[in-house]
mmCIF file of C-alpha atoms in Angstrom:
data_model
loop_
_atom_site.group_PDB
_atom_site.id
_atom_site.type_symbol
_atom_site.label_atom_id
_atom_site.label_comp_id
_atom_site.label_asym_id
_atom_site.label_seq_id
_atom_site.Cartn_x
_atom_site.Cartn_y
_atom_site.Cartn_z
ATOM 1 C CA UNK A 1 24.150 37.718 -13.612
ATOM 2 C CA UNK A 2 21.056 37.529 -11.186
ATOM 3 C CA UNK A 3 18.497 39.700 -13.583
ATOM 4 C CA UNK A 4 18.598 37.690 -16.451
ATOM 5 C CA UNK A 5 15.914 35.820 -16.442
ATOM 6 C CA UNK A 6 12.493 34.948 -18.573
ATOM 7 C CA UNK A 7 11.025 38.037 -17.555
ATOM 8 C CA UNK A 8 13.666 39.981 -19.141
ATOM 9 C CA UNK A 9 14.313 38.465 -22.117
ATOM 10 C CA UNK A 10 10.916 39.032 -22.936
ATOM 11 C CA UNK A 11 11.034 42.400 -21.863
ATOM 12 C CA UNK A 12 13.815 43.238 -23.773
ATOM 13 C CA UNK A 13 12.391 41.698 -26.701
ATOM 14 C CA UNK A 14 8.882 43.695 -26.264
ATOM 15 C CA UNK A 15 11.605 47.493 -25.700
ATOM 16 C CA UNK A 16 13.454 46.577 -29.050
ATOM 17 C CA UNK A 17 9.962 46.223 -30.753
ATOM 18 C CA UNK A 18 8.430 49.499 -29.228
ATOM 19 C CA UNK A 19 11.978 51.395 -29.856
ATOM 20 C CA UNK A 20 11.745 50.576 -33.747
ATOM 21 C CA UNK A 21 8.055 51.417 -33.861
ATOM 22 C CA UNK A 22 9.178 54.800 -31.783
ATOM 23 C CA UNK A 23 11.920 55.367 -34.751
ATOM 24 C CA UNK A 24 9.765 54.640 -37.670
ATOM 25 C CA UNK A 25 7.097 57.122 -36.483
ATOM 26 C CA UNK A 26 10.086 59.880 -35.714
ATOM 27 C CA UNK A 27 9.558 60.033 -32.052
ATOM 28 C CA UNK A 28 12.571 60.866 -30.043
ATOM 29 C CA UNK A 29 12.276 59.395 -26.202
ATOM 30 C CA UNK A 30 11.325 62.864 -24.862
ATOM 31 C CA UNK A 31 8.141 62.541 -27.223
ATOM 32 C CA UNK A 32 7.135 59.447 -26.217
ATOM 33 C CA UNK A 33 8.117 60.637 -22.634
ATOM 34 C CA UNK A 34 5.178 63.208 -22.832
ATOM 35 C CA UNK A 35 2.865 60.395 -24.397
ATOM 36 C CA UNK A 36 2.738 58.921 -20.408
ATOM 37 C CA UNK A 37 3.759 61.626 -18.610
ATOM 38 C CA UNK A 38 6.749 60.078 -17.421
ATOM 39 C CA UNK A 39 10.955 60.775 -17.514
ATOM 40 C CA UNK A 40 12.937 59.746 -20.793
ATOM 41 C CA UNK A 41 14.481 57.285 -18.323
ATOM 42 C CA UNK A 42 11.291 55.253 -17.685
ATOM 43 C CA UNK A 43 11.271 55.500 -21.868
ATOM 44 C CA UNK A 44 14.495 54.262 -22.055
ATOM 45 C CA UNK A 45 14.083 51.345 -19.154
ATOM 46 C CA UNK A 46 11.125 50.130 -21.109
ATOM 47 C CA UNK A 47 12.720 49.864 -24.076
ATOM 48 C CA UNK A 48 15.811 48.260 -22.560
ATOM 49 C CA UNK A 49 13.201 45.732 -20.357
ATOM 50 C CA UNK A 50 14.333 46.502 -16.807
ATOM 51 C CA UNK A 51 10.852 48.036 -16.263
ATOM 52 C CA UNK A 52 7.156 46.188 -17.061
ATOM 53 C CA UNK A 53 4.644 48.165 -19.154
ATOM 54 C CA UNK A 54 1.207 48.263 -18.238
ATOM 55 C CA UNK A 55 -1.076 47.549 -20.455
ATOM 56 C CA UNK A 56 -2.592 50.829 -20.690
ATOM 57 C CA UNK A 57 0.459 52.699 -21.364
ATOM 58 C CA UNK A 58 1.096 50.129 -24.064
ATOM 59 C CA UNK A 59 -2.055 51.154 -25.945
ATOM 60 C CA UNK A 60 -1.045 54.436 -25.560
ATOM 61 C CA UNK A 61 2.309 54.133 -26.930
ATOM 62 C CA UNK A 62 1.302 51.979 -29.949
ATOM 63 C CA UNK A 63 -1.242 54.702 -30.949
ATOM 64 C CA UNK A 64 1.290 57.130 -30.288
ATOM 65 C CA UNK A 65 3.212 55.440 -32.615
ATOM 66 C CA UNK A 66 0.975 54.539 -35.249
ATOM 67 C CA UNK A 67 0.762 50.686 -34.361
ATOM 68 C CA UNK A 68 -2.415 49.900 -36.634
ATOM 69 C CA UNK A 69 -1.495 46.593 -38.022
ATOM 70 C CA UNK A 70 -3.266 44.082 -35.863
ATOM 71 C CA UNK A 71 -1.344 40.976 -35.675
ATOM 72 C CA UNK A 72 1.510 43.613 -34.967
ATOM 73 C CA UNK A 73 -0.700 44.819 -31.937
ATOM 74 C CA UNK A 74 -1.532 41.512 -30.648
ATOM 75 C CA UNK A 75 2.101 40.650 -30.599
ATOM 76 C CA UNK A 76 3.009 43.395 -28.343
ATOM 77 C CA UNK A 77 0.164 42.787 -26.276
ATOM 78 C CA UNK A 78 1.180 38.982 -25.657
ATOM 79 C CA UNK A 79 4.783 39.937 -25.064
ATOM 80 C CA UNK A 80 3.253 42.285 -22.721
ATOM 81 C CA UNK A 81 1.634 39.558 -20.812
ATOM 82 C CA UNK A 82 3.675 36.950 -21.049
ATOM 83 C CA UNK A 83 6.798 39.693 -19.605
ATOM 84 C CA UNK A 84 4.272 40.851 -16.710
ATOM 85 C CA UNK A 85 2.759 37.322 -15.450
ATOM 86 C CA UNK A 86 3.958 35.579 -12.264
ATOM 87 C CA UNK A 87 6.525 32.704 -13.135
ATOM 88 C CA UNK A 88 4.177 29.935 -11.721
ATOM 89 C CA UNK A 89 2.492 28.830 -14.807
ATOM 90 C CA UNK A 90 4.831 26.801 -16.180
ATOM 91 C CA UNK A 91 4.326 22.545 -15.935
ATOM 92 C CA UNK A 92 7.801 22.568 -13.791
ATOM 93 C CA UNK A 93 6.176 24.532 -11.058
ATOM 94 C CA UNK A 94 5.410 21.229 -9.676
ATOM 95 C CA UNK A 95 8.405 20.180 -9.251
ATOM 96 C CA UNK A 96 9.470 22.971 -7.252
ATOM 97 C CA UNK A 97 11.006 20.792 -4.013
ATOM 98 C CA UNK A 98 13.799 19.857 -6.367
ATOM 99 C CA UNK A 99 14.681 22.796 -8.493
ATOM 100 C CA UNK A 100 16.768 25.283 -7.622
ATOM 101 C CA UNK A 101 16.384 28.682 -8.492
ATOM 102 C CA UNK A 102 18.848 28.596 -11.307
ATOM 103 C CA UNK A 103 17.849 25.524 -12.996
ATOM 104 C CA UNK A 104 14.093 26.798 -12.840
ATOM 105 C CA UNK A 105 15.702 29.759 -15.038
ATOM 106 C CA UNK A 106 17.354 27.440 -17.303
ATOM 107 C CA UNK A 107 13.875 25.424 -18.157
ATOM 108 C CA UNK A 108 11.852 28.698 -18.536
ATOM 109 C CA UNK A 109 14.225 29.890 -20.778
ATOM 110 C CA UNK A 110 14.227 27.034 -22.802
ATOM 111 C CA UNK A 111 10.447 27.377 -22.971
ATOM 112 C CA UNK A 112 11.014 31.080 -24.491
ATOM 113 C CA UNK A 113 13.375 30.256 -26.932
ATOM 114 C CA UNK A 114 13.840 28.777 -30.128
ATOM 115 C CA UNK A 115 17.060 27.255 -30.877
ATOM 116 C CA UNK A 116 19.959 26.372 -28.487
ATOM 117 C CA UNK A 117 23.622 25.232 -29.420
ATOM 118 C CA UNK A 118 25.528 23.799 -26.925
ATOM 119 C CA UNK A 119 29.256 21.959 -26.817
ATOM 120 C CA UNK A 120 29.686 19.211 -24.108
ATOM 121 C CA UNK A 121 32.970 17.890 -22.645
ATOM 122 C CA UNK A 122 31.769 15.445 -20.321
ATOM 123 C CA UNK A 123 27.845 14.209 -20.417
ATOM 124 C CA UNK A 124 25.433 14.100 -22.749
ATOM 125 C CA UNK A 125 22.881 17.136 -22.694
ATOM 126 C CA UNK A 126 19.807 16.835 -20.678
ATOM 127 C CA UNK A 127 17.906 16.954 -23.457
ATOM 128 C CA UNK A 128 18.935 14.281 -25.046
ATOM 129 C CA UNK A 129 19.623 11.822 -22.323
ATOM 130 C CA UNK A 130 17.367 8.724 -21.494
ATOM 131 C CA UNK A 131 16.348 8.386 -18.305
ATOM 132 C CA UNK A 132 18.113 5.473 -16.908
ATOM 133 C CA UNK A 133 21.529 7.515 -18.056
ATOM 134 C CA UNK A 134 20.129 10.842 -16.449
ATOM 135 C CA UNK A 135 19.346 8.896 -13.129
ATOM 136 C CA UNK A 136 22.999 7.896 -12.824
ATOM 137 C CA UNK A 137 24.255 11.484 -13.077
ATOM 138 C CA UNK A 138 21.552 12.596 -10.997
ATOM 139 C CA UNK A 139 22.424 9.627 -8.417
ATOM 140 C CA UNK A 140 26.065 9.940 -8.876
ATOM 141 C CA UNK A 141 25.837 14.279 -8.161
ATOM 142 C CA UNK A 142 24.771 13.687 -4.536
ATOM 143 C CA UNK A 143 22.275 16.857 -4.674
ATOM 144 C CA UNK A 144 19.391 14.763 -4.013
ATOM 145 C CA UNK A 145 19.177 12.587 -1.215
ATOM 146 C CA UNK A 146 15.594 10.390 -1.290
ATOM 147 C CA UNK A 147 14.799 8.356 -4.275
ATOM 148 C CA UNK A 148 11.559 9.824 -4.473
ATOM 149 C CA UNK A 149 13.390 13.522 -5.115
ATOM 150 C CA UNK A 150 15.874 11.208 -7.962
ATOM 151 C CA UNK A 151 12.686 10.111 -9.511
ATOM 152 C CA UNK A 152 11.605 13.467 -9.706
ATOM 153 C CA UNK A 153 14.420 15.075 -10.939
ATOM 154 C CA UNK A 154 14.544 12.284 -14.019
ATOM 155 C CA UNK A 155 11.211 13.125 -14.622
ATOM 156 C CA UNK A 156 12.292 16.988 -14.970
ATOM 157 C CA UNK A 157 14.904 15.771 -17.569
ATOM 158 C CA UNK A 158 12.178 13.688 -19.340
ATOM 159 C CA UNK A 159 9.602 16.554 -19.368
ATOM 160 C CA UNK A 160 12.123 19.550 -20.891
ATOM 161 C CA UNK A 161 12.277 16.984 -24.109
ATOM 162 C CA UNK A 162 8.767 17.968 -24.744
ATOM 163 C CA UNK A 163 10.782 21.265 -26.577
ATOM 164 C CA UNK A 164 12.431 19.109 -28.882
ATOM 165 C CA UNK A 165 9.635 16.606 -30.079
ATOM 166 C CA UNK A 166 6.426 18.217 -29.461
ATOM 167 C CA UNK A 167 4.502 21.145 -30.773
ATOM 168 C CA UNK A 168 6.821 24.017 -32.392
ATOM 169 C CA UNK A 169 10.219 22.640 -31.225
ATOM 170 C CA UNK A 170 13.156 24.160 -31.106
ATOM 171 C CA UNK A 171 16.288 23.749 -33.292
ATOM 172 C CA UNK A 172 18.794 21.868 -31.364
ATOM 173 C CA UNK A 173 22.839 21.523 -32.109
ATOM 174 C CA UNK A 174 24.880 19.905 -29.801
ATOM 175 C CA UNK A 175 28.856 18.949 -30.288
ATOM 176 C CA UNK A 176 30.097 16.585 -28.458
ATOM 177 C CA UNK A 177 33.469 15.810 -27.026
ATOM 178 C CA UNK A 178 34.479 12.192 -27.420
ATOM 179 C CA UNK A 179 35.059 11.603 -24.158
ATOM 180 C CA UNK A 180 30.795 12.126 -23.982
ATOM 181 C CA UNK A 181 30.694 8.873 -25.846
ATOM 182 C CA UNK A 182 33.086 6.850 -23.890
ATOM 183 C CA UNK A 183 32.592 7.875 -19.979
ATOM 184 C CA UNK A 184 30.839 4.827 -19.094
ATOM 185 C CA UNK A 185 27.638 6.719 -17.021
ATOM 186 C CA UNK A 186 25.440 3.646 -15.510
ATOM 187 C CA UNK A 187 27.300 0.929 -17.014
ATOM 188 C CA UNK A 188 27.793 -0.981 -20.344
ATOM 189 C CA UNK A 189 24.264 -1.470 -21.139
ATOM 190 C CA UNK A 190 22.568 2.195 -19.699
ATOM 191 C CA UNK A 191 25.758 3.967 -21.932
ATOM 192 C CA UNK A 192 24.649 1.662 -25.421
ATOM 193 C CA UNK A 193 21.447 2.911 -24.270
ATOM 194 C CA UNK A 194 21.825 6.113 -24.517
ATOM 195 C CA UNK A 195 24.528 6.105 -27.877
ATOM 196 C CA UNK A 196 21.021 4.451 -29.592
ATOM 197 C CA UNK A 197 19.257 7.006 -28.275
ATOM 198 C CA UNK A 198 21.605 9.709 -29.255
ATOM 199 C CA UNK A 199 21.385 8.563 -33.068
ATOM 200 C CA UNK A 200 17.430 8.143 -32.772
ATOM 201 C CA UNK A 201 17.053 11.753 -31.532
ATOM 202 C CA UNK A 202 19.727 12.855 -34.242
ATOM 203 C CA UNK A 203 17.521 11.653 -36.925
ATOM 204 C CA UNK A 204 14.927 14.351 -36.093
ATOM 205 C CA UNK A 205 14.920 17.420 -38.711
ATOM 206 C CA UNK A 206 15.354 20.032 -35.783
ATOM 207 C CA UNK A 207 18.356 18.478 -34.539
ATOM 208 C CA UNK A 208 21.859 18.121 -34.966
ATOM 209 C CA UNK A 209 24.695 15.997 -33.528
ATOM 210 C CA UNK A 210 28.685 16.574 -34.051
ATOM 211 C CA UNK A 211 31.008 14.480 -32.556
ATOM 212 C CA UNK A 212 34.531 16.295 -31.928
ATOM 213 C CA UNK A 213 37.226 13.131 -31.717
ATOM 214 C CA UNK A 214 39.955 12.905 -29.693
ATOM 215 C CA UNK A 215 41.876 13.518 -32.988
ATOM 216 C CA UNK A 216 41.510 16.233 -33.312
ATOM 217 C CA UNK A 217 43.327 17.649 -30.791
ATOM 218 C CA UNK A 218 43.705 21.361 -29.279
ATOM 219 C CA UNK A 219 41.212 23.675 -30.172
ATOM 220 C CA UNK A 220 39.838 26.352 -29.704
ATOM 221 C CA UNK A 221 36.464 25.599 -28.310
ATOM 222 C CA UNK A 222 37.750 22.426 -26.179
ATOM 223 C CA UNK A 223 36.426 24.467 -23.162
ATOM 224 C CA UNK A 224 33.059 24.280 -21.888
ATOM 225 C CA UNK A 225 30.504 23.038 -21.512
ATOM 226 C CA UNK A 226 28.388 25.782 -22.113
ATOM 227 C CA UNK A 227 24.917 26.838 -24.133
ATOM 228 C CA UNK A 228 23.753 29.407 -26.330
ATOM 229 C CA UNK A 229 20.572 30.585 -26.451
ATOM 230 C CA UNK A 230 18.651 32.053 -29.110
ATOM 231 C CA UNK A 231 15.379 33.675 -29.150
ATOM 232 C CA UNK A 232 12.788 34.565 -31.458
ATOM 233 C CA UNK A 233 12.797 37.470 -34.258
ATOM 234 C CA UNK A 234 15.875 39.390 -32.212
ATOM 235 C CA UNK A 235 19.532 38.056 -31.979
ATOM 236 C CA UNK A 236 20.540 40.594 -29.550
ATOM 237 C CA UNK A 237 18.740 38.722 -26.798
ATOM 238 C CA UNK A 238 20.809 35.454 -27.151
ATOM 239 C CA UNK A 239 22.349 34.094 -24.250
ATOM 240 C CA UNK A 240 24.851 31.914 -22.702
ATOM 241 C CA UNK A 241 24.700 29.408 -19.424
ATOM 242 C CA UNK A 242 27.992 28.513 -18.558
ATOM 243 C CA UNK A 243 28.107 25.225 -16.485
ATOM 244 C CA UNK A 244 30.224 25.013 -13.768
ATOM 245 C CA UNK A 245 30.359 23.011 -10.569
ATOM 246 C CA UNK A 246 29.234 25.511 -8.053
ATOM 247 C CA UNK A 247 26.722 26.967 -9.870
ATOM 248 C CA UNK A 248 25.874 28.171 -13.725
ATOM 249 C CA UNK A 249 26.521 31.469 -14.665
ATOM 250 C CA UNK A 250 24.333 33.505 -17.540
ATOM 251 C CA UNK A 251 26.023 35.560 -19.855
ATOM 252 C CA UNK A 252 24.573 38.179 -22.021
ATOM 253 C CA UNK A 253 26.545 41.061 -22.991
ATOM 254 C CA UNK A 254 27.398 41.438 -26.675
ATOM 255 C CA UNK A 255 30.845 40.759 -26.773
ATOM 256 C CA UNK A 256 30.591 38.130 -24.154
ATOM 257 C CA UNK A 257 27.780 35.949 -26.295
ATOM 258 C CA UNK A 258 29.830 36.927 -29.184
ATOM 259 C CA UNK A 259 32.469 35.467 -28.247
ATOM 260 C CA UNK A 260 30.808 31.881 -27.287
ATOM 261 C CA UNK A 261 29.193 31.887 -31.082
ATOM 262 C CA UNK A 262 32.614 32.144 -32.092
ATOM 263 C CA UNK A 263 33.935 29.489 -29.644
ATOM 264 C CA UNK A 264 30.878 27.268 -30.911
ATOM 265 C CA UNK A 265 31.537 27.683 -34.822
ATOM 266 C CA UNK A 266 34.995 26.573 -34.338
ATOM 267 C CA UNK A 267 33.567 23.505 -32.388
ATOM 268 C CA UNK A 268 31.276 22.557 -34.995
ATOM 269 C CA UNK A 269 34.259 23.506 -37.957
ATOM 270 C CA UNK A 270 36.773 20.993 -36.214
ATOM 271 C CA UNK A 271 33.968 18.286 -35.132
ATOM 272 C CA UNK A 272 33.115 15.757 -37.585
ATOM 273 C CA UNK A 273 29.925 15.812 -39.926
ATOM 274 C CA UNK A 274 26.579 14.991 -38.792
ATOM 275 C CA UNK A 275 26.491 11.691 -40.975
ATOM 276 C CA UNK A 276 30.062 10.517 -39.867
ATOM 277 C CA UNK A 277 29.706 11.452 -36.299
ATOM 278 C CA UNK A 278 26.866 9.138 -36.321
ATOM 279 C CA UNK A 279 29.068 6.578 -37.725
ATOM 280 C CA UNK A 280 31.345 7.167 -34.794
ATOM 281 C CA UNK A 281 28.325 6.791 -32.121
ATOM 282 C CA UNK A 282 27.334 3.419 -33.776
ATOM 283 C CA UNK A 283 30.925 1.499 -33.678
ATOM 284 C CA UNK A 284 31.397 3.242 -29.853
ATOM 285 C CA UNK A 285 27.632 1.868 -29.241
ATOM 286 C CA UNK A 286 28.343 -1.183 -30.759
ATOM 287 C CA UNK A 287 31.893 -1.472 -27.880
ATOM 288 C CA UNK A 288 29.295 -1.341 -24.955
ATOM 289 C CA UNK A 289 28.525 -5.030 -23.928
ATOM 290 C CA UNK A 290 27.198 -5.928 -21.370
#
């Protein structure tokens, strides 16, 4: 779905905010139509974010609609901004040579949102990888040739971790396949590595670790891997990136995303609890010798 992207979401988020101010004050979209001289379409393309707002219609709409509280107005105006700006503010636009397109999507929206759930079959999540484990996937995917574009790439990895431990992070769930904790990425010691690392990050109060055994057998959710996104204040924006090997793929309509929470509560129903799947990354950690 090329038009999902930061810009939208935030979009989307500012329409749903100016639609329930429009309904409170009793506006229909032909009123506020008249309030900028425009069609009930524009109306309704703001509102749905496939159109920016300028700032001065803005103002004009939330006095149309009786938009007096302040911190309400400020909101809107920093959604506003934040919808309209260029995408080149953001620390990754250094990194630019190595990112593709959809990947640079993937890190804004994680910079935009404020909790993520994801289910893994095969690696452990960028976020929480260490770097000598996320240099042998990056190594081992042959999409970057020079060492000096691998040593960049890690230190994308290393950078998006900022959204977990520094200020306002996000909540993070992951649930793991077993088969995370036993494919031996880098060797014995880089895997034991990472299974410390995995515990040390699951220890934080934003984050969450399952571990869905092999015992478990056929379920529901067993395919992925895939992410859910959730953003601020309005459910109806989350989203999903389905990983696959040619490419990731967002999804956002309602039934679509619907379907994916479902898929991820039965993940996290079958998995094992957060203190026991611990348990399980210790003894596997404890298997890696070098």
């Amino acid at each position: 779905m090329p038009n999902v992207n930061p810009s939208t979401v935030l979009g989307r988020q500012l329409g749903d905010e100016l639609r329930r101010f429009r309904e409170k004050a009793g506006l229909s979209t032909a009123g506020a139509a008249e309030v900028l001289d425009c069609t009930k379409g524009k109306i309704s393309r703001i509102e749905n974010g496939h159109v920016p707002v300028r700032a001065p219609d803005l103002i004009a709409l939330m006095q149309a609609y009786g938009v007096e509280d302040s911190q309400a107005r400020e909101r809107l105006e920093a959604l506003a901004r934040r919808a309209n700006r260029r995408r080149r503010e953001g620390w990754w636009h250094k990194y630019d040579s190595v990112l593709g397109s959809a990947y640079r999507d993937q890190i804004e929206m994680e910079a935009i949102c404020d909790s993520i759930r994801t289910y893994e079959v095969q690696l452990v999540p960028g976020l929480l990888q260490t770097a000598e484990y996320g240099r042998a996937v990056t190594v081992a995917s042959r999409a970057w040739k020079t060492p000096e574009e691998v040593d960049q790439f890690v230190d994308v990895r290393l950078a998006r971790q900022q959204r977990l431990t520094g200020d306002e992070p996000i909540k993070f769930w992951a649930v793991l396949a077993e088969g995370v904790l036993r494919q031996q990425v880098g060797g014995p010691a880089i895997m034991r590595a990472q299974l410390e690392q995995l515990i040390s990050m699951a220890e934080y109060p934003n984050i969450t670790v399952q571990v869905l055994p092999f015992s478990r057998g056929a379920h529901s959710g067993m395919f992925g891997p895939y992410l859910l996104l959730s953003f601020p204040q309005l459910a109806s924006l989350d989203l999903v990136l389905s990983e696959t090997p040619t490419g990731n793929i967002w999804l956002e309509r309602d039934l679509e995303v619907a379907h994916y929470r479902a898929l991820f509560d039965d993940a996290r129903t079958v998995a094992l609890p957060h203190t026991e799947s611990l348990a399980l990354i210790h003894s596997i950690a404890k298997e890696c010798k070098p």
